[in-house]
Coordinates of C-alpha atoms in Angstrom, one line a residue:
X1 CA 25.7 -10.2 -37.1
X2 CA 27.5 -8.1 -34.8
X3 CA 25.3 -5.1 -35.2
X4 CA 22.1 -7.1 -34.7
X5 CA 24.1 -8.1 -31.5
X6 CA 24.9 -4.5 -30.6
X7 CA 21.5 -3.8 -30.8
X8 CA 19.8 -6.6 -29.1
X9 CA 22.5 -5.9 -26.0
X10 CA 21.4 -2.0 -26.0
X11 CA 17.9 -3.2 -26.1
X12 CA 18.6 -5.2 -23.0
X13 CA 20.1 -2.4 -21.6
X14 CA 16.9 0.0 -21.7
X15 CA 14.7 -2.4 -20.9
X16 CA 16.8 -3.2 -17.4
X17 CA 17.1 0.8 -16.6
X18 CA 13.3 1.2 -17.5
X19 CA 12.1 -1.5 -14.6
X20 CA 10.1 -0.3 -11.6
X21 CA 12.3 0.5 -8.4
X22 CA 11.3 -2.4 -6.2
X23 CA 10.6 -1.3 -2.5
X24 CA 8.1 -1.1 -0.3
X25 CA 4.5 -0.1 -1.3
X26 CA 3.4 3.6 -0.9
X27 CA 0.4 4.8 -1.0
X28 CA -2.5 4.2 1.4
X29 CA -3.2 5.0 4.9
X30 CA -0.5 5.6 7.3
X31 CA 0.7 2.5 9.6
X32 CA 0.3 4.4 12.9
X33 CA -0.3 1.7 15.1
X34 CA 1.5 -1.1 16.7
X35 CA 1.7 -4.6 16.7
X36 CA -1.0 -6.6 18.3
X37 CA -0.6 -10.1 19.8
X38 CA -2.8 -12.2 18.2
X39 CA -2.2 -15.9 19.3
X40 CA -0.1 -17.5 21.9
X41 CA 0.6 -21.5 21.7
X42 CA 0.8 -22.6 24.5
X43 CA -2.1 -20.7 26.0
X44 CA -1.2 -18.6 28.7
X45 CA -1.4 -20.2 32.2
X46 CA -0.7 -23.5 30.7
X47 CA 0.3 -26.2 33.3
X48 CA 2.1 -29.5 32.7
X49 CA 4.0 -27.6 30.1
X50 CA 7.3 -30.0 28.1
X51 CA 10.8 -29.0 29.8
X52 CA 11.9 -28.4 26.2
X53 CA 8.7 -26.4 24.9
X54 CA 8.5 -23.7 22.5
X55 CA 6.3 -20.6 23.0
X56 CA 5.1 -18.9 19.9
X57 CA 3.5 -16.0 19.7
X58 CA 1.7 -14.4 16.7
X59 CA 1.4 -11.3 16.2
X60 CA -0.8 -9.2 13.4
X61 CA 2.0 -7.1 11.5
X62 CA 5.8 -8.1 10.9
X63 CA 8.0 -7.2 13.9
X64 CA 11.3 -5.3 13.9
X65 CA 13.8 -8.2 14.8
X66 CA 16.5 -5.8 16.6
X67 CA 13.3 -4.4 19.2
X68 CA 12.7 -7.8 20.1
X69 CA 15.8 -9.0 22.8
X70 CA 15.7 -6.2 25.0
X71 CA 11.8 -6.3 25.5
X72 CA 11.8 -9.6 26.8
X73 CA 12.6 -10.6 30.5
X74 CA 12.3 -14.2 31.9
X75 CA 12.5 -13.8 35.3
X76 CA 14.4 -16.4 37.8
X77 CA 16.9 -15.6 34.8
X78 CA 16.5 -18.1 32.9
X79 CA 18.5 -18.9 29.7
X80 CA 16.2 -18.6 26.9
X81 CA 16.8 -18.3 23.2
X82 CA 14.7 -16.6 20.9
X83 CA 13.8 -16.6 17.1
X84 CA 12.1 -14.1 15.1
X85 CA 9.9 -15.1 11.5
X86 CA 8.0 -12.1 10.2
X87 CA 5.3 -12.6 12.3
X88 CA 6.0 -14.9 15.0
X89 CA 8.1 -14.8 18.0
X90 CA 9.4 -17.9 19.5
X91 CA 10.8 -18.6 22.8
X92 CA 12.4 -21.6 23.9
X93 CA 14.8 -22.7 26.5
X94 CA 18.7 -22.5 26.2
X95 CA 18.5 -26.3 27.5
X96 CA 15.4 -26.7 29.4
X97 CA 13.1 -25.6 31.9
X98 CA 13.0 -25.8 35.4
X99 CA 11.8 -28.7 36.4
X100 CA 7.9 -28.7 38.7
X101 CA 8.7 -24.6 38.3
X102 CA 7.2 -21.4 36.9
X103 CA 8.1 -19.6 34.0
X104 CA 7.5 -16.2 34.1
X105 CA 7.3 -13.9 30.5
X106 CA 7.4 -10.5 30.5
X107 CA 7.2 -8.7 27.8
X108 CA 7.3 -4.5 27.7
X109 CA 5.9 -2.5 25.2
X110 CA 9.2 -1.7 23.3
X111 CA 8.5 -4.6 20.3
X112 CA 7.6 -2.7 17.4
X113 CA 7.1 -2.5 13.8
X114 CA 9.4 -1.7 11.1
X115 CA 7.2 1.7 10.8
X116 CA 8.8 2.2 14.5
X117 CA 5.0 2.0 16.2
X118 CA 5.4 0.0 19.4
X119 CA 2.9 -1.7 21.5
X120 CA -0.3 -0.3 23.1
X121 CA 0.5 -2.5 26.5
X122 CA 3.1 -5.0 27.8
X123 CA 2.3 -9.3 27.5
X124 CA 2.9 -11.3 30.6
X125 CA 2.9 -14.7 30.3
X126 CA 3.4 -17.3 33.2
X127 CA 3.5 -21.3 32.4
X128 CA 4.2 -24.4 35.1
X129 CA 6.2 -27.3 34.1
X130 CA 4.4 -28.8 37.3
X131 CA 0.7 -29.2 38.3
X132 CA 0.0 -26.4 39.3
X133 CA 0.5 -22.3 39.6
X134 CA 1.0 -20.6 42.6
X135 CA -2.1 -18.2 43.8
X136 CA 0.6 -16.0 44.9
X137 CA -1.5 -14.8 48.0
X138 CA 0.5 -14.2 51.4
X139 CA -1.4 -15.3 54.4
X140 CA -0.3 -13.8 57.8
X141 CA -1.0 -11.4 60.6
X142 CA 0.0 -8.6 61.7

């Protein structure tokens, strides 16, 4: 009895060692470009937009989590707090968003994939908790 378990363990053994190496896939056609946004929810330019809503955007290719923070700038600084799954990026406020204002998303080119490509251009978003978005035209004379 104690040989046959001997055995059976070495058998174990060998068949453990001789298992494929799990990693990623090789082969193929070099990943040489970037991610691409795909979807944003809310659209972009939305208006009436929840104090408490989430912006997700898609994206065609699983990001590199650590490119993310430093790409993104809310401007007004604005607390914002981010989460990253595979695919999708969401934004959301720290505690809520300014009430009848605009929130302005930028968004460089510095997100990348995990092969290192990064983006072919920079995302701006802008949404309005209010009714409405500035034209942002200056009327004077000089």
């Amino acid at each position: 009895m104690s040989r046959e378990i001997q055995q059976l363990s070495i058998f174990i053994i060998f068949f453990l060692l001789g298992c494929a190496v799990q990693g990623p896939v090789t082969g193929g056609q070099a990943d040489t470009k970037g991610p691409t946004l795909i979807t944003v929810q809310p659209s972009n330019t939305s208006m009436n937009m929840d104090q408490e809503q989430k912006i997700t955007l898609t994206f065609d290719e699983l990001l590199d989590p650590v490119s993310i923070p430093a790409s993104i700038t809310i401007e007004l600084d604005l607390d914002y707090k981010l989460k990253i799954r595979g695919r999708k990026l969401i934004i959301y406020p720290e505690k809520v968003w300014p009430e009848d204002g605009i929130v302005r998303i930028n968004i460089s080119r510095n997100i990348r994939d995990y092969q290192k490509n990064i983006m072919s251009k920079p995302i701006q978003l802008i949404y309005s908790t209010g009714s409405e978005i500035p034209n942002g035209s200056i009327i004077g004379k000089i």
